[in-house]
The first five atom37 places (N, CA, C, CB, O) and aatype in JSON, in Angstrom:
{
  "aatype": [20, 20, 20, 20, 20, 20, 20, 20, 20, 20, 20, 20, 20, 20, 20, 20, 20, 20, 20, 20, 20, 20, 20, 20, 20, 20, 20, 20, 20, 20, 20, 20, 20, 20, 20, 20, 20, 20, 20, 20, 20, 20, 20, 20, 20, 20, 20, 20, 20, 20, 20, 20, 20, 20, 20, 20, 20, 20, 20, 20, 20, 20, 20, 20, 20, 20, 20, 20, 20, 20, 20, 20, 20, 20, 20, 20, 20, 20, 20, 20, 20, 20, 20, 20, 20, 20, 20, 20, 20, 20, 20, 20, 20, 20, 20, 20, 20, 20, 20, 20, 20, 20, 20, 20, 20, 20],
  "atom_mask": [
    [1, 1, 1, 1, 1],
    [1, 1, 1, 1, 1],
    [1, 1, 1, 1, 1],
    [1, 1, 1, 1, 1],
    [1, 1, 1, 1, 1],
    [1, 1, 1, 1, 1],
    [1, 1, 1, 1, 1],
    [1, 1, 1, 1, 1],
    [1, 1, 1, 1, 1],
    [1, 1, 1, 1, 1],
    [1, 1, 1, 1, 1],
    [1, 1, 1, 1, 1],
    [1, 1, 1, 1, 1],
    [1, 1, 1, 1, 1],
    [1, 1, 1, 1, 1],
    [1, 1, 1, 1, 1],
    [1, 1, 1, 1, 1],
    [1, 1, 1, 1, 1],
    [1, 1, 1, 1, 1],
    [1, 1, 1, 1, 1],
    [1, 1, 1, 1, 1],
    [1, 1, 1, 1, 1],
    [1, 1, 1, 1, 1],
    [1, 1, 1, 1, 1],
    [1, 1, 1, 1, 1],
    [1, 1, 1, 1, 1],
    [1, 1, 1, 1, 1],
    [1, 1, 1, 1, 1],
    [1, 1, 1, 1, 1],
    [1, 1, 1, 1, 1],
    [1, 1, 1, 1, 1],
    [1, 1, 1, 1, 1],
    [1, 1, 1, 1, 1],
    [1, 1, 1, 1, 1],
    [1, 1, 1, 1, 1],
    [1, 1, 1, 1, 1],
    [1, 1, 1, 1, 1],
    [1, 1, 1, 1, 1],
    [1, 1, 1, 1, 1],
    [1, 1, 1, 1, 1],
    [1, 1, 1, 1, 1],
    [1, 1, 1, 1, 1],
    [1, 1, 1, 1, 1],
    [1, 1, 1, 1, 1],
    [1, 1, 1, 1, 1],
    [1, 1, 1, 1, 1],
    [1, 1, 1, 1, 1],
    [1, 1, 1, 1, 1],
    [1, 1, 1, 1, 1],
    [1, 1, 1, 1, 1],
    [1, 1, 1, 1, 1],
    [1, 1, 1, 1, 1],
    [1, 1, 1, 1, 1],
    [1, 1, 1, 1, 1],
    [1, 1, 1, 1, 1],
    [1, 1, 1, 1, 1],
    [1, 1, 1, 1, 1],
    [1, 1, 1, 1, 1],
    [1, 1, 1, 1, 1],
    [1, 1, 1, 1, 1],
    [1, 1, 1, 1, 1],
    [1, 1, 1, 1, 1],
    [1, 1, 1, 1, 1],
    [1, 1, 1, 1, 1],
    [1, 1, 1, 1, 1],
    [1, 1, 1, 1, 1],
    [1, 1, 1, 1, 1],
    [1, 1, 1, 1, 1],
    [1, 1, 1, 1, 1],
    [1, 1, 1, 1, 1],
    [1, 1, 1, 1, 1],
    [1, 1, 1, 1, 1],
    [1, 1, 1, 1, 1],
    [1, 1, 1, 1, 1],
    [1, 1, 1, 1, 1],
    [1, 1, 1, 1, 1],
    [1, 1, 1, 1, 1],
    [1, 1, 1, 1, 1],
    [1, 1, 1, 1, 1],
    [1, 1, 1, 1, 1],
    [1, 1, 1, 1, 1],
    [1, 1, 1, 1, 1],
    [1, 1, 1, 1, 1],
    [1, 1, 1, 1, 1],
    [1, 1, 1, 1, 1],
    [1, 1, 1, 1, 1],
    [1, 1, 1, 1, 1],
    [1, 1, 1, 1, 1],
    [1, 1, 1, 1, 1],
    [1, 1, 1, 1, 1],
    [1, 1, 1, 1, 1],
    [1, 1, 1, 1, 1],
    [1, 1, 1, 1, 1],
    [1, 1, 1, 1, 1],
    [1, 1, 1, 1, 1],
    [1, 1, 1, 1, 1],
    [1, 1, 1, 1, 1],
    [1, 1, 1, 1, 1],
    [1, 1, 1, 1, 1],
    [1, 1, 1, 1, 1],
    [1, 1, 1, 1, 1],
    [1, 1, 1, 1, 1],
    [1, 1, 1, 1, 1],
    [1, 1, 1, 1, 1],
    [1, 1, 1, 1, 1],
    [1, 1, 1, 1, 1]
  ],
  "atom_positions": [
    [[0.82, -1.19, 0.0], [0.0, 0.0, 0.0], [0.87, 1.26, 0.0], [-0.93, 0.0, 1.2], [0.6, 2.17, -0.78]],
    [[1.98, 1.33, 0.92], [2.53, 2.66, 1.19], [3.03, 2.83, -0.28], [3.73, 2.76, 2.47], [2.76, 3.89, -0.84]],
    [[3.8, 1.82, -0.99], [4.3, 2.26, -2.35], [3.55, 2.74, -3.79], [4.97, 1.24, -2.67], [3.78, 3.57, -4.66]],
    [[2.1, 1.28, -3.38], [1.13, 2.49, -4.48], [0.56, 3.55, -3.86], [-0.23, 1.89, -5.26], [-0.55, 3.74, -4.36]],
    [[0.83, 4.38, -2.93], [0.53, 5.42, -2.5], [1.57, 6.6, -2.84], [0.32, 5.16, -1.23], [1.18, 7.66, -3.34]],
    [[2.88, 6.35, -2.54], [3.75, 7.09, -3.36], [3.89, 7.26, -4.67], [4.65, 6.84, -3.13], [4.08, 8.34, -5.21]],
    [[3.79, 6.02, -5.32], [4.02, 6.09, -6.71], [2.73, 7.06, -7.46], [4.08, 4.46, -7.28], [2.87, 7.76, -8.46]],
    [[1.67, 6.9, -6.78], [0.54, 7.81, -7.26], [0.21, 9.18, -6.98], [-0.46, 7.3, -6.97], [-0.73, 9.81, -7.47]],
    [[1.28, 9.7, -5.92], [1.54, 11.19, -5.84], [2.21, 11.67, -6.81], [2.19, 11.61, -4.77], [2.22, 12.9, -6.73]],
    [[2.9, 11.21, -7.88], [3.51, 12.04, -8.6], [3.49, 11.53, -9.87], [4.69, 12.34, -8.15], [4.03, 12.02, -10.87]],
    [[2.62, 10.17, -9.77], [2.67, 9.03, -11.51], [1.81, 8.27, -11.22], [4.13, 7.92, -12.06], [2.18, 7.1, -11.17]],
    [[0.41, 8.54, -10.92], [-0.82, 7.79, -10.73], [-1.34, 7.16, -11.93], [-1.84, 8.63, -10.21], [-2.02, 6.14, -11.9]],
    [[-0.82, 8.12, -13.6], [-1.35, 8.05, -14.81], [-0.67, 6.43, -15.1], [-0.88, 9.46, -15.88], [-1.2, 5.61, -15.85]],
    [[0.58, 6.2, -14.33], [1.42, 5.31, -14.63], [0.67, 3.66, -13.94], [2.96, 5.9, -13.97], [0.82, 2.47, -14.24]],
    [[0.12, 4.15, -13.26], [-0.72, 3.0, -12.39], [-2.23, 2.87, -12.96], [-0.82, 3.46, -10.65], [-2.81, 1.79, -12.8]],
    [[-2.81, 3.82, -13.53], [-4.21, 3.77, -13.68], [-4.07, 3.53, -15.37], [-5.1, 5.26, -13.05], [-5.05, 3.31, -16.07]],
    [[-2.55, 3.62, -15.94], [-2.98, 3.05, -17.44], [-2.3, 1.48, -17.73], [-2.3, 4.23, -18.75], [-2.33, 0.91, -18.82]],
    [[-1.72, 0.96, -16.55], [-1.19, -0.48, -15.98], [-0.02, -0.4, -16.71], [-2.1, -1.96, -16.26], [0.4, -1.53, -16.94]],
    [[0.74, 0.55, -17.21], [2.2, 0.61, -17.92], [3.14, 0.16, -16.52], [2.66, 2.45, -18.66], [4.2, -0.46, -16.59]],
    [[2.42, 0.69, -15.15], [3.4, 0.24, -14.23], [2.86, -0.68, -13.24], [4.01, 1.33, -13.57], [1.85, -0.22, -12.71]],
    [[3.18, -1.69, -12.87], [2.46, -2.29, -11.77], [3.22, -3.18, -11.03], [1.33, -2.94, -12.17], [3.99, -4.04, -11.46]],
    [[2.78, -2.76, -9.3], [2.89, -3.2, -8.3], [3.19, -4.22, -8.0], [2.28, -3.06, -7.91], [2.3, -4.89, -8.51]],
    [[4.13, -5.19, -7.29], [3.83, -6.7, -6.83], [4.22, -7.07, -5.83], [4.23, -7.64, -7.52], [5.3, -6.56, -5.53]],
    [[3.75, -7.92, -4.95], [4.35, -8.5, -3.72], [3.97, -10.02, -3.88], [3.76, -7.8, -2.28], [2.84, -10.5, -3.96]],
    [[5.29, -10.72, -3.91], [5.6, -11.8, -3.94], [6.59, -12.54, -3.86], [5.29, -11.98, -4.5], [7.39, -11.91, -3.18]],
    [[7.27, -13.98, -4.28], [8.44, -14.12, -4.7], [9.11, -13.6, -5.52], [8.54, -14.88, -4.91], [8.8, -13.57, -6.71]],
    [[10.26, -13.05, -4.98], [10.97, -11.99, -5.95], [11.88, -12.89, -6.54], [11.77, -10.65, -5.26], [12.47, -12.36, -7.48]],
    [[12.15, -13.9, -6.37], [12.92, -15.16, -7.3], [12.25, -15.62, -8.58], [13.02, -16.57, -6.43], [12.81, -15.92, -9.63]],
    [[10.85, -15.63, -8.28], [10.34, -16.61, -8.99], [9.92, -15.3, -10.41], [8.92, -17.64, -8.0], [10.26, -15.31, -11.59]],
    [[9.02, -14.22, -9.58], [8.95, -13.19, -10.67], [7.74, -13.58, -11.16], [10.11, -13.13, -11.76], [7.13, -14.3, -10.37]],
    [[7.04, -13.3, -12.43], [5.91, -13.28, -12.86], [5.96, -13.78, -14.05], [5.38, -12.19, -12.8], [6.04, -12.96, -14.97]],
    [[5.94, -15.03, -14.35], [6.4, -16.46, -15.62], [5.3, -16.14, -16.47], [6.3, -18.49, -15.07], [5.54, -15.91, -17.66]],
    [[3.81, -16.06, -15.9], [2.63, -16.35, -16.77], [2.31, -15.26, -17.75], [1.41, -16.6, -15.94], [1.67, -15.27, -18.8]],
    [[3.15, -14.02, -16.9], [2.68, -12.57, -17.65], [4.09, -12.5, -18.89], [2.67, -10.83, -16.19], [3.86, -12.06, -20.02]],
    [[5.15, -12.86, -18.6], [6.36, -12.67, -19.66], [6.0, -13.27, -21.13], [7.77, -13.49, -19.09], [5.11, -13.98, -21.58]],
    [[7.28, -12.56, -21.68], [8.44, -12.1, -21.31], [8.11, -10.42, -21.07], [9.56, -12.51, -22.45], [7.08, -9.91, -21.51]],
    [[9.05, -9.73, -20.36], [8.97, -8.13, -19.92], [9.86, -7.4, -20.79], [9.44, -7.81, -18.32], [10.83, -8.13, -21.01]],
    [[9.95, -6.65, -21.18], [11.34, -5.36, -22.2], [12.07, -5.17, -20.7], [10.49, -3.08, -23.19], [13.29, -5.34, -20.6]],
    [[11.26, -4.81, -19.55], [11.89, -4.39, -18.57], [11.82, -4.49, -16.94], [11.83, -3.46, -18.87], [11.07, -4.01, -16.09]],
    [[12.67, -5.14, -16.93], [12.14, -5.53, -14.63], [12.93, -4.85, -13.9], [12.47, -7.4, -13.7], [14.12, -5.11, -14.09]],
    [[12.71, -4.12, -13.18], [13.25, -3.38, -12.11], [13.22, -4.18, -10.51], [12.38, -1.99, -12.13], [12.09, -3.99, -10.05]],
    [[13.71, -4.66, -9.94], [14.48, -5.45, -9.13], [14.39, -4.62, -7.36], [16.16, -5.51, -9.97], [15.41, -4.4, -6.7]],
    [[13.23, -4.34, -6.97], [13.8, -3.12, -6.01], [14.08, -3.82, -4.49], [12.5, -1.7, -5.85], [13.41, -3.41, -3.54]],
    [[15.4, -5.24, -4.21], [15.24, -5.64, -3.1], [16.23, -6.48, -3.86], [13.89, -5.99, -2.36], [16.01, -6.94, -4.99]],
    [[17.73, -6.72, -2.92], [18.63, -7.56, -2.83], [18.81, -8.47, -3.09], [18.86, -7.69, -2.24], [18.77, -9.12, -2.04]],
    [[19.06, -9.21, -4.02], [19.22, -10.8, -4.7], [20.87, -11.08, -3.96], [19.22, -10.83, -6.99], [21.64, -10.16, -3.7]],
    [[21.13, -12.43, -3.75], [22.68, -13.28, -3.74], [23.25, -13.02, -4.53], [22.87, -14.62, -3.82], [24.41, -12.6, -4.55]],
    [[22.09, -13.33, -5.87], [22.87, -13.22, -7.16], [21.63, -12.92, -8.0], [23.81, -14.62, -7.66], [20.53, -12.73, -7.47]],
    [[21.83, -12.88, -9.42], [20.81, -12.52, -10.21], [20.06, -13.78, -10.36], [21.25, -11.89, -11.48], [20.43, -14.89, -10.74]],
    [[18.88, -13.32, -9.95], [17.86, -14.73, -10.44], [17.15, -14.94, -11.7], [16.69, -14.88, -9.59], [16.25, -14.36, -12.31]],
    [[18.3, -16.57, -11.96], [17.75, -16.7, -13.45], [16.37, -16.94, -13.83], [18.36, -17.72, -14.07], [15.98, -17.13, -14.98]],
    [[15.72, -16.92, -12.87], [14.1, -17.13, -13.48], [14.08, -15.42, -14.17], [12.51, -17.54, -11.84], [13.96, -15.23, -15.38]],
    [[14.16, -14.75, -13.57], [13.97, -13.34, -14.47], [14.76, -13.37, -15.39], [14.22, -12.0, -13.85], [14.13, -13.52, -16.44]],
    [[15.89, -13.31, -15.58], [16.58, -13.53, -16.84], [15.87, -14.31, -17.79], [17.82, -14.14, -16.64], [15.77, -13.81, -18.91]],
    [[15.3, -15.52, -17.58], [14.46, -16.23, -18.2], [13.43, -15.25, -19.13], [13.81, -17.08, -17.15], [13.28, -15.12, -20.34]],
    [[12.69, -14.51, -17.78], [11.51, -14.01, -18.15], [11.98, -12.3, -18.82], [10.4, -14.09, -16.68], [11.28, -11.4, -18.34]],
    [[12.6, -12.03, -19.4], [13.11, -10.66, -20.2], [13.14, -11.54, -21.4], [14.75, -9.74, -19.72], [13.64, -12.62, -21.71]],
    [[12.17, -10.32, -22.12], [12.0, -10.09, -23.48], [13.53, -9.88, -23.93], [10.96, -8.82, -23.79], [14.3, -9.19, -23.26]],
    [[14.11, -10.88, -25.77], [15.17, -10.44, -26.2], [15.13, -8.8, -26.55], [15.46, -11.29, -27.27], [14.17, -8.18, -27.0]],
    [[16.43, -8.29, -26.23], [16.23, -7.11, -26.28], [16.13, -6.12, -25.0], [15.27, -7.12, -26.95], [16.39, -4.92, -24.99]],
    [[15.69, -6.96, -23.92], [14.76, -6.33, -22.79], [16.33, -5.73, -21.76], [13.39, -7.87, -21.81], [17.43, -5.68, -22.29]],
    [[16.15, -5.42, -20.56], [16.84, -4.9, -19.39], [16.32, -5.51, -17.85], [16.64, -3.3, -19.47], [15.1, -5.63, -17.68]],
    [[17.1, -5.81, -16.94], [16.65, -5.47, -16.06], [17.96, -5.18, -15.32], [15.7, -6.31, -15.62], [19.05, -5.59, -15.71]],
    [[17.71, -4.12, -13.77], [17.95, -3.34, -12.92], [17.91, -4.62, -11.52], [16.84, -1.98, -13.03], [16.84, -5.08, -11.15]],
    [[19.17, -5.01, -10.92], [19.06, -5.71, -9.94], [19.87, -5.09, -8.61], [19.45, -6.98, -10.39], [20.76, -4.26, -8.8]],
    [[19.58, -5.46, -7.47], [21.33, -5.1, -6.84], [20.96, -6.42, -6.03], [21.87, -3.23, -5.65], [20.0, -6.91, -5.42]],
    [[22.3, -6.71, -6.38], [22.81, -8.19, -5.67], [24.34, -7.63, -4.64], [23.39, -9.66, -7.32], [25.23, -6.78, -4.72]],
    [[23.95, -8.6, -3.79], [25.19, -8.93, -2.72], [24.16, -9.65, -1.08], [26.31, -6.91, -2.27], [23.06, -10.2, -1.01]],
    [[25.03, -9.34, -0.19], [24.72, -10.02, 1.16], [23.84, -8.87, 1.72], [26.13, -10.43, 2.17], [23.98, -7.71, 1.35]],
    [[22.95, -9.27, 2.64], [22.31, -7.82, 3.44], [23.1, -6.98, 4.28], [21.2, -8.13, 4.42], [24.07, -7.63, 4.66]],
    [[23.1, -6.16, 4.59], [23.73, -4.93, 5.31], [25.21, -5.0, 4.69], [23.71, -5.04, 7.13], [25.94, -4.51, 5.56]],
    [[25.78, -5.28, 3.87], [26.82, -4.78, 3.21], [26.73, -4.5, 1.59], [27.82, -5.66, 3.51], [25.83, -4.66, 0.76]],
    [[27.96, -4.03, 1.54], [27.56, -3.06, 0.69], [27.07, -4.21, -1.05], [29.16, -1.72, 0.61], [27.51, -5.31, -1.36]],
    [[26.14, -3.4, -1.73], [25.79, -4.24, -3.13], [25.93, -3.55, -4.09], [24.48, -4.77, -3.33], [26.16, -2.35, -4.25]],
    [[25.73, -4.68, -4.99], [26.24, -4.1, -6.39], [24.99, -3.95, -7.56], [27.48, -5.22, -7.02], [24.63, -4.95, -8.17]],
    [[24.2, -2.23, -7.9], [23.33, -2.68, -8.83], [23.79, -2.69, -10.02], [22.29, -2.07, -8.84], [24.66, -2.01, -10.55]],
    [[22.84, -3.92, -10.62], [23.76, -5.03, -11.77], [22.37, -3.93, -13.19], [23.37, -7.94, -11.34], [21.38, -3.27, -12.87]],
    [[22.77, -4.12, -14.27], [22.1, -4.17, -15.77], [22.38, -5.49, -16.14], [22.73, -3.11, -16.96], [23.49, -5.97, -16.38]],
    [[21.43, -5.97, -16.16], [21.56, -6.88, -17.08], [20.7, -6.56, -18.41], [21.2, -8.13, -16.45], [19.63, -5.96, -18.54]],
    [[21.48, -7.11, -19.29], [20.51, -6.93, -20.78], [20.53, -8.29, -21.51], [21.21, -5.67, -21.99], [21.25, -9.19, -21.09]],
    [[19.89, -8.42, -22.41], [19.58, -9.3, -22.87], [19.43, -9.13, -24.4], [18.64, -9.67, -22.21], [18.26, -8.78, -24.59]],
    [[20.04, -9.2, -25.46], [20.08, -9.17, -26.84], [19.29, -10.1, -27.56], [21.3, -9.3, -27.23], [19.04, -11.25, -27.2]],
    [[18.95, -9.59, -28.5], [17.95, -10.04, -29.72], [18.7, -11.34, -30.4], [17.71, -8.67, -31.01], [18.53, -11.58, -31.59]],
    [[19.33, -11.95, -29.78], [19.51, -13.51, -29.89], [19.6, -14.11, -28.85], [20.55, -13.97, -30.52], [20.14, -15.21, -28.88]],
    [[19.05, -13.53, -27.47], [19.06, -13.95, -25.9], [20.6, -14.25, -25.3], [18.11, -15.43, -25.71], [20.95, -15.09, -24.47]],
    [[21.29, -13.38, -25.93], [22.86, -13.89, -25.17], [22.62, -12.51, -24.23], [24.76, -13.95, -26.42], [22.19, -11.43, -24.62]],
    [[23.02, -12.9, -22.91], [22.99, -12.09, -21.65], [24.43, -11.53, -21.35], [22.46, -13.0, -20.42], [25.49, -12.14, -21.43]],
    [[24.22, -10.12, -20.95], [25.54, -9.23, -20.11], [25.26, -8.79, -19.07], [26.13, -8.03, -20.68], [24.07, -8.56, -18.86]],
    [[25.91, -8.61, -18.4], [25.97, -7.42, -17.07], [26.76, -6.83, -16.38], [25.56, -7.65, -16.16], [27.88, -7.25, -16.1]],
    [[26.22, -5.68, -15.98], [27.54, -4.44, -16.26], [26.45, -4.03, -14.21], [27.34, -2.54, -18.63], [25.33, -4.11, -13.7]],
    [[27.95, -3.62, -13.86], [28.02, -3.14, -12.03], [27.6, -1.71, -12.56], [29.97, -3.21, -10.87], [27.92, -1.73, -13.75]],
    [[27.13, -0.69, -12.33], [26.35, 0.46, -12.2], [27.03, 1.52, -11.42], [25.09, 0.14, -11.61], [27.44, 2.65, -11.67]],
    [[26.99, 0.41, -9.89], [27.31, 1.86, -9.02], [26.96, 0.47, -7.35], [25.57, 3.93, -9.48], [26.52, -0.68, -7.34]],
    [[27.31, 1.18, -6.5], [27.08, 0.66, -5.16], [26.36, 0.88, -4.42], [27.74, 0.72, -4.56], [26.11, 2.08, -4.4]],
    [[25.6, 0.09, -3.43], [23.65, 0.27, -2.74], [23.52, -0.36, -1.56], [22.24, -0.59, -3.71], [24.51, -0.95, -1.14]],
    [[23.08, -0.36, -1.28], [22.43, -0.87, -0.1], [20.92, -1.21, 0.22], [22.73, -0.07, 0.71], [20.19, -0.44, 0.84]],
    [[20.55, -2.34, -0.21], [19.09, -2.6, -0.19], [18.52, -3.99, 0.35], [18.63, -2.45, -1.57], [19.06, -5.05, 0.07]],
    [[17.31, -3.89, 1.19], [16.92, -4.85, 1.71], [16.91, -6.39, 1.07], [15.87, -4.41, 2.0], [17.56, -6.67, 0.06]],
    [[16.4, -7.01, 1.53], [16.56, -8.44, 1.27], [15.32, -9.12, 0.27], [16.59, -9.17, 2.77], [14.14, -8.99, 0.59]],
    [[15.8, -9.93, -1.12], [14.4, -10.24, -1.83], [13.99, -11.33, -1.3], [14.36, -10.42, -3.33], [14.63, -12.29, -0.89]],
    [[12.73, -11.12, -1.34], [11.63, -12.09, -0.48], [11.88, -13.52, -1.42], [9.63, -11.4, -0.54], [11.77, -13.63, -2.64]],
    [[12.21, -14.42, -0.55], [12.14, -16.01, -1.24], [11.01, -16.53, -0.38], [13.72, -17.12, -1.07], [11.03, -16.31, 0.83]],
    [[9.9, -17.29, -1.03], [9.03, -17.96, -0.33], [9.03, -19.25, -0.11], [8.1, -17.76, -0.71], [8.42, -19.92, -0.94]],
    [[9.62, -19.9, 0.92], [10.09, -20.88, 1.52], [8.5, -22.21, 0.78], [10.32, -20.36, 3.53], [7.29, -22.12, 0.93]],
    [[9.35, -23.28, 0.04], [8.39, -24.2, -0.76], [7.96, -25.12, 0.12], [8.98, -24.91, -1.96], [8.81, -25.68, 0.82]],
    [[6.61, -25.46, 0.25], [6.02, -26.3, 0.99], [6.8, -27.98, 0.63], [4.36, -26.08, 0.66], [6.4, -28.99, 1.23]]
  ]
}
């Protein structure tokens, strides 16, 4: 709630025309049924980049991760993905961000 509440003080048009949308869930697993994406933005700490999203990026596409351990320092990653699906990724800059939610499998 608090975030679609922010995001709609200043880019509500962005939420009410579904170009942007919200999720709370496994941030490993990501959203399989809706892909592939041009673009995923990552806003919570991975180990490492999780290849299910890599999976799920459109050739061509981007995504925005920061990976490392919690409370030290991380690294946000680009990854891209080219129009024959061969993958790169390039370090950005240095962060500090909470931990992505893994949902422990029954």
């Amino acid at each position: 709630k608090l975030s679609h509440d922010n995001v709609s003080k200043g880019h509500a048009d962005l939420l009410e025309s579904s170009c942007l949308q919200l999720e709370v869930g496994d941030g490993w697993k990501g959203r399989p049924k809706e892909a592939p994406f041009d673009a995923i933005h990552v806003g919570a700490a991975a180990l490492e980049v999780p290849k299910a999203l890599i999976d799920q990026l459109r050739p061509g596409g981007r995504m925005v991760v920061p990976v490392g351990q919690t409370g030290k320092t991380q690294a946000f990653m680009q990854v891209d993905k080219d129009e024959r699906g061969a993958v790169s990724e390039k370090k950005l800059v240095d962060v500090m961000y909470v931990p992505l939610v893994k949902v422990a499998e029954d």
